[in-house]
mmCIF file of C-alpha atoms and ligand atoms in Angstrom:
data_model
loop_
_atom_site.group_PDB
_atom_site.id
_atom_site.type_symbol
_atom_site.label_atom_id
_atom_site.label_comp_id
_atom_site.label_asym_id
_atom_site.label_seq_id
_atom_site.Cartn_x
_atom_site.Cartn_y
_atom_site.Cartn_z
ATOM 1 C CA MET B 28 69.797 117.256 172.731
ATOM 2 C CA SER B 29 69.072 113.283 172.573
ATOM 3 C CA THR B 30 65.529 112.057 172.306
ATOM 4 C CA PRO B 31 64.520 109.965 175.393
ATOM 5 C CA ILE B 32 64.410 106.058 173.976
ATOM 6 C CA ASP B 33 60.193 105.999 174.550
ATOM 7 C CA ALA B 34 59.612 109.406 173.035
ATOM 8 C CA LYS B 35 57.477 108.719 169.959
ATOM 9 C CA PRO B 36 58.646 111.337 166.587
ATOM 10 C CA THR B 37 56.479 112.947 165.323
ATOM 11 C CA ILE B 38 56.082 115.271 162.315
ATOM 12 C CA THR B 39 56.720 118.225 164.147
ATOM 13 C CA ASP B 40 60.397 116.488 164.853
ATOM 14 C CA LEU B 41 61.250 117.097 160.927
ATOM 15 C CA LEU B 42 58.825 120.234 160.291
ATOM 16 C CA ALA B 43 58.345 123.676 161.334
ATOM 17 C CA ARG B 44 54.538 122.929 162.430
ATOM 18 C CA ASP B 45 53.027 126.229 160.610
ATOM 19 C CA LEU B 46 53.937 123.909 157.636
ATOM 20 C CA LEU B 47 50.811 121.665 159.300
ATOM 21 C CA ALA B 48 48.374 124.449 159.339
ATOM 22 C CA PRO B 49 44.748 124.658 156.948
ATOM 23 C CA GLN B 50 44.936 126.523 153.502
ATOM 24 C CA SER B 51 42.506 127.855 151.357
ATOM 25 C CA LEU B 52 42.283 126.977 148.140
ATOM 26 C CA GLN B 53 42.351 130.376 146.736
ATOM 27 C CA GLN B 54 45.894 130.455 148.588
ATOM 28 C CA ALA B 55 47.378 127.399 148.730
ATOM 29 C CA ARG B 56 50.754 126.195 148.088
ATOM 30 C CA ALA B 57 51.672 123.277 147.010
ATOM 31 C CA LEU B 58 53.770 120.498 149.978
ATOM 32 C CA PRO B 59 57.165 121.507 150.868
ATOM 33 C CA ALA B 60 60.037 119.045 149.578
ATOM 34 C CA GLN B 61 60.819 117.366 152.632
ATOM 35 C CA PHE B 62 57.415 116.032 152.586
ATOM 36 C CA TYR B 63 58.719 113.686 149.806
ATOM 37 C CA THR B 64 62.499 113.953 150.418
ATOM 38 C CA ASP B 65 62.953 113.036 153.972
ATOM 39 C CA PRO B 66 63.181 109.260 154.668
ATOM 40 C CA ARG B 67 61.802 109.851 158.121
ATOM 41 C CA MET B 68 58.563 110.255 156.387
ATOM 42 C CA VAL B 69 57.888 106.756 155.700
ATOM 43 C CA ALA B 70 57.673 105.567 159.452
ATOM 44 C CA LEU B 71 55.348 108.434 160.153
ATOM 45 C CA GLU B 72 53.235 108.218 157.080
ATOM 46 C CA ARG B 73 52.573 104.212 158.112
ATOM 47 C CA ARG B 74 51.292 105.540 161.296
ATOM 48 C CA ALA B 75 49.684 108.560 160.848
ATOM 49 C CA VAL B 76 48.581 107.667 157.143
ATOM 50 C CA PHE B 77 47.946 103.937 156.071
ATOM 51 C CA ALA B 78 47.449 102.343 159.447
ATOM 52 C CA ARG B 79 44.037 104.844 159.522
ATOM 53 C CA SER B 80 43.103 103.852 156.166
ATOM 54 C CA TRP B 81 41.287 101.290 154.069
ATOM 55 C CA GLN B 82 43.137 99.652 152.060
ATOM 56 C CA LEU B 83 41.882 98.103 148.581
ATOM 57 C CA ALA B 84 42.803 94.600 148.583
ATOM 58 C CA GLY B 85 41.194 93.013 145.949
ATOM 59 C CA HIS B 86 37.575 91.514 144.313
ATOM 60 C CA LEU B 87 35.180 88.738 145.893
ATOM 61 C CA THR B 88 35.534 87.123 142.359
ATOM 62 C CA ARG B 89 39.540 86.375 142.897
ATOM 63 C CA ILE B 90 38.332 83.950 145.977
ATOM 64 C CA PRO B 91 35.043 82.935 145.718
ATOM 65 C CA GLU B 92 35.652 79.355 147.561
ATOM 66 C CA PRO B 93 37.117 78.595 151.031
ATOM 67 C CA GLY B 94 41.128 78.605 151.444
ATOM 68 C CA ASP B 95 40.968 80.980 148.436
ATOM 69 C CA HIS B 96 43.673 83.452 149.380
ATOM 70 C CA LEU B 97 45.280 87.214 148.327
ATOM 71 C CA VAL B 98 48.837 87.983 150.131
ATOM 72 C CA THR B 99 48.862 91.987 149.705
ATOM 73 C CA GLU B 100 49.819 94.891 152.361
ATOM 74 C CA SER B 101 48.524 97.629 154.438
ATOM 75 C CA PRO B 102 51.783 99.265 153.155
ATOM 76 C CA GLY B 103 54.225 98.554 156.061
ATOM 77 C CA LEU B 104 52.066 96.022 156.988
ATOM 78 C CA PRO B 105 52.153 92.179 155.167
ATOM 79 C CA VAL B 106 48.218 91.380 155.176
ATOM 80 C CA ILE B 107 46.450 87.795 154.036
ATOM 81 C CA VAL B 108 42.344 88.298 152.840
ATOM 82 C CA LEU B 109 41.145 84.890 153.039
ATOM 83 C CA ARG B 110 37.720 83.448 152.721
ATOM 84 C CA ASP B 111 37.271 80.723 155.319
ATOM 85 C CA GLU B 112 35.257 77.849 156.188
ATOM 86 C CA HIS B 113 31.912 79.022 156.322
ATOM 87 C CA GLY B 114 32.535 81.738 153.171
ATOM 88 C CA GLN B 115 33.123 84.989 155.670
ATOM 89 C CA VAL B 116 36.180 87.131 154.122
ATOM 90 C CA ARG B 117 38.780 87.965 156.423
ATOM 91 C CA ALA B 118 42.025 89.589 156.650
ATOM 92 C CA PHE B 119 45.020 89.099 159.421
ATOM 93 C CA HIS B 120 48.331 90.385 159.423
ATOM 94 C CA ASN B 121 50.361 87.657 157.126
ATOM 95 C CA VAL B 122 52.894 87.676 159.936
ATOM 96 C CA CYS B 123 53.547 84.611 161.988
ATOM 97 C CA ARG B 124 53.244 85.134 165.938
ATOM 98 C CA HIS B 125 56.812 82.696 166.617
ATOM 99 C CA ARG B 126 59.418 84.978 165.073
ATOM 100 C CA GLY B 127 57.699 86.937 161.978
ATOM 101 C CA GLY B 128 58.189 84.519 159.155
ATOM 102 C CA PRO B 129 54.879 84.956 156.650
ATOM 103 C CA LEU B 130 51.766 82.464 156.135
ATOM 104 C CA ALA B 131 51.526 82.964 152.859
ATOM 105 C CA THR B 132 54.026 84.328 149.865
ATOM 106 C CA GLN B 133 51.735 84.249 146.940
ATOM 107 C CA ASP B 134 48.043 83.988 146.727
ATOM 108 C CA GLY B 135 46.167 80.765 146.584
ATOM 109 C CA CYS B 136 43.240 78.725 146.907
ATOM 110 C CA GLY B 137 41.876 76.237 149.138
ATOM 111 C CA ALA B 138 44.278 75.892 151.552
ATOM 112 C CA ARG B 139 42.795 74.561 154.407
ATOM 113 C CA ARG B 140 45.080 75.729 156.812
ATOM 114 C CA LEU B 141 47.744 78.879 157.098
ATOM 115 C CA ARG B 142 51.539 77.296 157.621
ATOM 116 C CA CYS B 143 54.230 79.651 157.895
ATOM 117 C CA ARG B 144 56.973 78.491 156.105
ATOM 118 C CA TYR B 145 59.660 78.822 157.997
ATOM 119 C CA HIS B 146 59.280 76.278 160.937
ATOM 120 C CA GLY B 147 56.090 74.762 159.957
ATOM 121 C CA TRP B 148 53.660 76.559 163.063
ATOM 122 C CA THR B 149 50.043 76.420 161.092
ATOM 123 C CA TYR B 150 46.921 78.389 162.002
ATOM 124 C CA GLY B 151 43.414 78.057 161.058
ATOM 125 C CA LEU B 152 41.301 79.937 158.502
ATOM 126 C CA ASP B 153 40.155 81.885 161.692
ATOM 127 C CA GLY B 154 43.718 82.631 162.447
ATOM 128 C CA VAL B 155 43.949 81.009 165.661
ATOM 129 C CA LEU B 156 47.433 78.247 165.991
ATOM 130 C CA ARG B 157 46.212 74.623 165.337
ATOM 131 C CA SER B 158 49.937 73.402 165.980
ATOM 132 C CA ALA B 159 53.243 74.016 166.216
ATOM 133 C CA PRO B 160 56.075 71.418 165.605
ATOM 134 C CA GLU B 161 58.011 70.471 168.748
ATOM 135 C CA MET B 162 56.918 72.665 171.293
ATOM 136 C CA ARG B 163 55.795 70.246 174.192
ATOM 137 C CA GLU B 164 59.163 71.263 176.484
ATOM 138 C CA ALA B 165 57.662 75.041 176.320
ATOM 139 C CA LEU B 166 55.782 76.153 179.487
ATOM 140 C CA ASP B 167 52.643 77.600 179.360
ATOM 141 C CA PHE B 168 52.830 77.443 175.833
ATOM 142 C CA ASP B 169 49.311 77.104 174.672
ATOM 143 C CA PRO B 170 48.372 77.443 170.871
ATOM 144 C CA ALA B 171 44.653 78.190 171.352
ATOM 145 C CA GLN B 172 45.761 81.526 172.856
ATOM 146 C CA VAL B 173 47.850 82.500 169.634
ATOM 147 C CA ARG B 174 46.208 84.173 167.517
ATOM 148 C CA LEU B 175 47.109 86.544 164.041
ATOM 149 C CA PRO B 176 45.639 89.966 164.706
ATOM 150 C CA ALA B 177 42.316 90.732 162.279
ATOM 151 C CA LEU B 178 42.117 93.239 160.208
ATOM 152 C CA GLN B 179 38.595 95.329 159.784
ATOM 153 C CA VAL B 180 36.944 94.269 156.209
ATOM 154 C CA ARG B 181 34.606 95.586 154.120
ATOM 155 C CA THR B 182 33.362 94.742 150.695
ATOM 156 C CA TRP B 183 31.737 96.954 148.080
ATOM 157 C CA GLN B 184 30.710 96.560 144.441
ATOM 158 C CA GLY B 185 32.298 93.261 144.745
ATOM 159 C CA LEU B 186 35.553 95.315 145.543
ATOM 160 C CA ILE B 187 37.496 94.192 148.827
ATOM 161 C CA PHE B 188 38.552 96.907 151.467
ATOM 162 C CA VAL B 189 40.427 96.174 155.006
ATOM 163 C CA ALA B 190 41.816 98.292 157.528
ATOM 164 C CA GLU B 191 44.329 97.983 160.439
ATOM 165 C CA GLY B 192 42.597 100.036 162.980
ATOM 166 C CA ASP B 193 41.216 103.936 163.039
ATOM 167 C CA ALA B 194 40.061 104.221 159.514
ATOM 168 C CA PRO B 195 36.672 106.386 158.595
ATOM 169 C CA ASP B 196 33.387 105.311 158.334
ATOM 170 C CA PHE B 197 33.630 103.055 155.773
ATOM 171 C CA ASP B 198 29.455 103.938 154.055
ATOM 172 C CA ALA B 199 30.587 107.439 154.449
ATOM 173 C CA PHE B 200 34.290 107.008 153.034
ATOM 174 C CA LEU B 201 32.783 105.929 149.739
ATOM 175 C CA ALA B 202 29.397 107.788 150.163
ATOM 176 C CA GLY B 203 27.667 109.132 146.817
ATOM 177 C CA ILE B 204 29.988 106.972 144.576
ATOM 178 C CA ALA B 205 27.690 103.990 143.053
ATOM 179 C CA GLU B 206 24.441 106.703 142.410
ATOM 180 C CA ARG B 207 27.399 108.083 139.994
ATOM 181 C CA LEU B 208 28.167 104.769 138.554
ATOM 182 C CA GLY B 209 24.604 104.435 136.348
ATOM 183 C CA ASN B 210 24.228 101.169 135.196
ATOM 184 C CA ARG B 211 28.315 99.915 135.732
ATOM 185 C CA ARG B 212 28.166 97.660 138.306
ATOM 186 C CA PHE B 213 31.769 96.463 139.608
ATOM 187 C CA ASP B 214 30.449 93.121 141.302
ATOM 188 C CA ASP B 215 29.652 91.703 137.946
ATOM 189 C CA TYR B 216 33.693 92.431 136.472
ATOM 190 C CA ARG B 217 36.248 89.551 136.445
ATOM 191 C CA PHE B 218 39.750 89.938 137.481
ATOM 192 C CA HIS B 219 41.815 89.881 134.290
ATOM 193 C CA ARG B 220 44.896 90.380 135.363
ATOM 194 C CA ARG B 221 47.482 92.624 137.194
ATOM 195 C CA VAL B 222 50.553 94.994 135.992
ATOM 196 C CA SER B 223 52.680 96.012 138.110
ATOM 197 C CA TYR B 224 54.828 99.639 137.639
ATOM 198 C CA GLU B 225 57.883 100.776 139.851
ATOM 199 C CA ILE B 226 58.454 105.088 139.598
ATOM 200 C CA ALA B 227 61.554 106.532 141.461
ATOM 201 C CA CYS B 228 59.452 108.866 143.135
ATOM 202 C CA ASN B 229 57.503 109.851 146.549
ATOM 203 C CA TRP B 230 54.086 107.948 146.734
ATOM 204 C CA LYS B 231 52.514 111.698 146.725
ATOM 205 C CA VAL B 232 54.330 112.997 143.799
ATOM 206 C CA TYR B 233 52.309 109.878 141.707
ATOM 207 C CA ALA B 234 49.256 110.692 143.513
ATOM 208 C CA ASP B 235 49.817 114.467 143.024
ATOM 209 C CA ASN B 236 49.779 113.640 139.685
ATOM 210 C CA TYR B 237 46.796 111.713 139.278
ATOM 211 C CA LEU B 238 44.550 114.232 140.882
ATOM 212 C CA GLU B 239 44.443 116.781 138.007
ATOM 213 C CA GLY B 240 43.580 116.973 134.399
ATOM 214 C CA TYR B 241 45.809 120.569 134.617
ATOM 215 C CA HIS B 242 49.257 118.124 132.673
ATOM 216 C CA VAL B 243 46.985 116.406 130.359
ATOM 217 C CA PRO B 244 47.208 118.340 127.363
ATOM 218 C CA HIS B 245 50.713 118.925 127.735
ATOM 219 C CA ILE B 246 52.042 115.600 128.881
ATOM 220 C CA HIS B 247 49.756 113.034 126.956
ATOM 221 C CA PRO B 248 48.567 113.611 123.623
ATOM 222 C CA GLY B 249 47.195 110.436 122.949
ATOM 223 C CA LEU B 250 44.754 110.829 125.748
ATOM 224 C CA ASN B 251 43.584 114.531 125.520
ATOM 225 C CA ARG B 252 42.595 113.468 122.067
ATOM 226 C CA VAL B 253 40.099 110.703 123.941
ATOM 227 C CA LEU B 254 39.048 113.337 127.096
ATOM 228 C CA ASP B 255 37.333 116.405 126.528
ATOM 229 C CA TYR B 256 39.432 118.667 128.662
ATOM 230 C CA ARG B 257 37.372 121.377 128.408
ATOM 231 C CA SER B 258 34.430 119.794 129.923
ATOM 232 C CA TYR B 259 36.867 117.935 132.401
ATOM 233 C CA VAL B 260 35.433 118.289 135.915
ATOM 234 C CA THR B 261 36.693 117.639 139.169
ATOM 235 C CA GLN B 262 35.005 117.731 142.175
ATOM 236 C CA VAL B 263 35.809 117.258 145.990
ATOM 237 C CA HIS B 264 34.110 115.301 149.104
ATOM 238 C CA ASP B 265 34.889 113.674 152.312
ATOM 239 C CA TRP B 266 37.369 111.055 151.821
ATOM 240 C CA TYR B 267 37.901 111.221 147.332
ATOM 241 C CA SER B 268 37.824 113.244 144.674
ATOM 242 C CA PHE B 269 35.866 113.149 141.966
ATOM 243 C CA GLN B 270 37.055 113.384 138.160
ATOM 244 C CA TYR B 271 34.909 112.942 134.682
ATOM 245 C CA SER B 272 35.064 113.613 131.686
ATOM 246 C CA PRO B 273 32.985 112.666 128.282
ATOM 247 C CA LEU B 274 35.324 111.030 126.115
ATOM 248 C CA GLU B 275 35.376 111.966 122.798
ATOM 249 C CA SER B 276 36.988 109.812 119.759
ATOM 250 C CA ALA B 277 36.950 106.913 121.505
ATOM 251 C CA GLU B 278 34.136 104.778 119.641
ATOM 252 C CA GLY B 279 37.069 102.359 118.733
ATOM 253 C CA LEU B 280 38.364 101.471 122.035
ATOM 254 C CA TYR B 281 35.739 102.077 124.696
ATOM 255 C CA GLY B 282 32.411 103.100 123.053
ATOM 256 C CA SER B 283 30.776 106.663 123.702
ATOM 257 C CA GLY B 284 30.481 107.895 127.538
ATOM 258 C CA GLU B 285 32.099 108.886 130.359
ATOM 259 C CA ALA B 286 35.669 108.764 131.585
ATOM 260 C CA LEU B 287 35.139 108.302 135.623
ATOM 261 C CA TYR B 288 37.487 108.681 137.704
ATOM 262 C CA TRP B 289 37.885 108.085 141.493
ATOM 263 C CA PHE B 290 40.880 108.664 143.764
ATOM 264 C CA LEU B 291 40.010 107.348 147.262
ATOM 265 C CA TYR B 292 42.617 108.870 150.177
ATOM 266 C CA PRO B 293 45.282 108.144 150.898
ATOM 267 C CA ASN B 294 46.354 105.776 147.943
ATOM 268 C CA THR B 295 43.486 104.126 145.376
ATOM 269 C CA MET B 296 42.213 104.765 142.131
ATOM 270 C CA LEU B 297 39.109 103.662 140.341
ATOM 271 C CA ASN B 298 38.962 104.467 136.857
ATOM 272 C CA SER B 299 35.563 103.326 135.049
ATOM 273 C CA LEU B 300 35.539 103.853 131.535
ATOM 274 C CA PRO B 301 32.496 101.989 129.852
ATOM 275 C CA GLY B 302 33.335 98.436 129.921
ATOM 276 C CA ARG B 303 35.795 98.386 131.581
ATOM 277 C CA LEU B 304 37.058 99.321 135.509
ATOM 278 C CA GLN B 305 41.246 100.138 136.761
ATOM 279 C CA THR B 306 41.781 99.777 139.905
ATOM 280 C CA ASN B 307 45.240 101.590 140.726
ATOM 281 C CA ARG B 308 47.150 100.968 144.545
ATOM 282 C CA ILE B 309 50.062 102.823 145.003
ATOM 283 C CA VAL B 310 52.597 101.765 147.493
ATOM 284 C CA PRO B 311 55.407 103.011 148.925
ATOM 285 C CA LEU B 312 59.060 101.278 148.694
ATOM 286 C CA GLY B 313 61.163 103.823 150.449
ATOM 287 C CA VAL B 314 60.442 107.399 150.254
ATOM 288 C CA ASP B 315 61.589 108.374 146.700
ATOM 289 C CA ARG B 316 60.450 104.804 145.441
ATOM 290 C CA CYS B 317 57.041 103.484 145.317
ATOM 291 C CA ARG B 318 55.153 100.652 143.390
ATOM 292 C CA VAL B 319 51.662 101.180 141.405
ATOM 293 C CA ASP B 320 49.313 98.293 140.804
ATOM 294 C CA PHE B 321 46.963 98.054 137.808
ATOM 295 C CA ASP B 322 44.097 95.733 138.115
ATOM 296 C CA TYR B 323 41.896 95.206 135.493
ATOM 297 C CA TYR B 324 38.270 94.576 135.721
ATOM 298 C CA TYR B 325 35.736 93.018 132.595
ATOM 299 C CA PRO B 326 32.512 92.174 132.384
ATOM 300 C CA HIS B 327 32.590 88.443 131.269
ATOM 301 C CA GLU B 328 32.814 88.828 127.365
ATOM 302 C CA GLU B 329 34.311 86.054 125.425
ATOM 303 C CA GLY B 330 36.183 85.879 121.927
ATOM 304 C CA ALA B 331 38.535 87.366 119.923
ATOM 305 C CA GLN B 332 36.606 90.878 120.345
ATOM 306 C CA GLY B 333 36.814 90.537 123.786
ATOM 307 C CA GLN B 334 39.974 89.981 123.885
ATOM 308 C CA ALA B 335 40.932 92.546 121.238
ATOM 309 C CA ARG B 336 39.164 95.127 123.105
ATOM 310 C CA ARG B 337 41.052 94.218 126.649
ATOM 311 C CA ALA B 338 44.348 93.945 124.559
ATOM 312 C CA SER B 339 43.895 97.658 123.092
ATOM 313 C CA ASP B 340 43.339 98.784 126.601
ATOM 314 C CA GLU B 341 46.085 97.452 128.411
ATOM 315 C CA ALA B 342 48.560 98.852 125.365
ATOM 316 C CA PHE B 343 46.408 103.255 125.496
ATOM 317 C CA SER B 344 46.885 102.403 129.494
ATOM 318 C CA ASP B 345 50.337 101.659 129.104
ATOM 319 C CA GLU B 346 51.343 104.240 126.688
ATOM 320 C CA VAL B 347 49.789 107.398 129.488
ATOM 321 C CA GLN B 348 51.371 105.356 132.348
ATOM 322 C CA ASP B 349 54.947 105.667 130.719
ATOM 323 C CA GLU B 350 54.195 109.306 130.250
ATOM 324 C CA ASP B 351 53.351 109.880 133.826
ATOM 325 C CA ARG B 352 56.387 107.735 135.174
ATOM 326 C CA LEU B 353 58.541 109.939 133.646
ATOM 327 C CA ILE B 354 57.409 113.424 134.548
ATOM 328 C CA CYS B 355 56.711 111.965 138.159
ATOM 329 C CA GLU B 356 60.381 110.794 137.965
ATOM 330 C CA GLN B 357 61.221 113.936 136.798
ATOM 331 C CA VAL B 358 59.251 115.843 139.615
ATOM 332 C CA GLN B 359 61.233 113.967 141.842
ATOM 333 C CA ALA B 360 64.354 114.781 141.247
ATOM 334 C CA GLY B 361 63.213 118.642 141.065
ATOM 335 C CA LEU B 362 61.947 118.274 144.492
ATOM 336 C CA ALA B 363 65.241 116.419 145.797
ATOM 337 C CA SER B 364 67.625 119.122 144.281
ATOM 338 C CA GLY B 365 67.742 121.302 147.216
ATOM 339 C CA SER B 366 65.767 124.202 144.272
ATOM 340 C CA TYR B 367 62.350 123.962 144.823
ATOM 341 C CA GLU B 368 60.241 125.944 147.017
ATOM 342 C CA PRO B 369 56.408 125.071 146.985
ATOM 343 C CA GLY B 370 54.366 126.626 144.559
ATOM 344 C CA ARG B 371 51.053 127.957 144.102
ATOM 345 C CA LEU B 372 48.041 125.438 143.381
ATOM 346 C CA ASN B 373 45.526 126.625 140.211
ATOM 347 C CA PRO B 374 41.969 126.225 142.306
ATOM 348 C CA LEU B 375 40.248 125.847 138.988
ATOM 349 C CA ARG B 376 42.443 122.392 138.240
ATOM 350 C CA GLU B 377 44.233 121.291 140.801
ATOM 351 C CA ASN B 378 41.123 121.399 143.629
ATOM 352 C CA ALA B 379 41.531 117.322 143.964
ATOM 353 C CA VAL B 380 45.338 118.043 144.991
ATOM 354 C CA HIS B 381 44.689 120.628 147.727
ATOM 355 C CA HIS B 382 41.816 118.288 149.005
ATOM 356 C CA PHE B 383 44.324 115.454 149.354
ATOM 357 C CA GLN B 384 47.244 117.765 150.843
ATOM 358 C CA GLU B 385 44.640 118.806 153.079
ATOM 359 C CA LEU B 386 43.492 115.089 153.809
ATOM 360 C CA LEU B 387 47.313 114.599 154.521
ATOM 361 C CA ARG B 388 47.999 117.839 156.644
ATOM 362 C CA ALA B 389 44.968 117.012 159.045
ATOM 363 C CA ALA B 390 46.864 113.112 159.224
ATOM 364 C CA TRP B 391 49.629 114.508 160.817
ATOM 365 C CA ARG B 392 48.181 117.217 163.230
ATOM 366 C CA ARG B 393 46.315 114.491 164.653
ATOM 367 C CA ASP B 394 49.275 112.310 164.626
ATOM 368 C CA SER B 395 51.668 114.987 166.270
ATOM 369 C CA ALA B 396 48.271 115.929 168.978
ATOM 370 C CA ALA B 397 47.915 112.240 170.099
HETATM 371 FE FE1 FES X 523 56.115 80.894 161.756
HETATM 372 FE FE2 FES X 523 59.007 80.002 162.865
HETATM 373 S S1 FES X 523 58.619 81.762 162.239
HETATM 374 S S2 FES X 523 56.813 78.871 162.294
#
């Protein structure tokens, strides 16, 4: 039977509705393989998950002056984040209202206008079209009526978040995290650099893997020496989960203290160790491919000692990331093999995986009911 051309596909066109039913932690099974392998999931998740979420876009210190801008995306939607003439941070679709070209293709500073590189339509920093070359013969064409669609913008601890539409209440989204930071102040940190990794797995495979320390003793021998696995705790909250552990044997690298890891639904991680913040954001590049952006932030520290500390931190993180990348790609192959049936989750060690997958099921139920 053919689908009417105006019918909106929903996840229940792909999967049985009972796969979306809530599961208790003690009885939970992992998501079925189709959620990670069916190419139609990309468009469905764009609408049901990402268009209704807060996306981490960067740090305020990266756009200190008017016209400074960051090029990013809400997965599937190109986005530009900028500081306007009045110092206000704004975010717009990075999609020209003429025929879809980009207003910017890379981060920049001091721009007075946003000029589309395709035919030169030029917008103010408020997103309103100011000029369009050779359009005199277009009837009833008023540039002032042409605007780049805006996104919601909120900031927290110096971090900039944007949302396309119906996202969770922002205060509820992050409630309780600042209190747990103690004397760590992310707004005092400075951006150091970004390292991006492309991984041959569905974005949720990477998220699932991040969300449990269950694999740490098996996959990460180096990290396992730094963390105290016996004291590793995982808590879940409304919109995020939180993993923490005392640091062991890390005096040379991070000093003593705690490793604090937050996963903000659906695709952002804040990894805080003494003297550094690393943010990760997973961006789907297709059903079986994703990119993970690692941004490194440190308190201001001049000199060779700070440089050496940053280099060691990056090298250690890179080692852990290589181990994660390999297992995630192997898991994706297993999910795509046709062999896999959803296995039982470990209630003690995989409560955050369960929490994430329950939030996804809720998002898909809501989308299929809309
Ligand atoms: Fe932007 Fe034509 S697409 S000016």
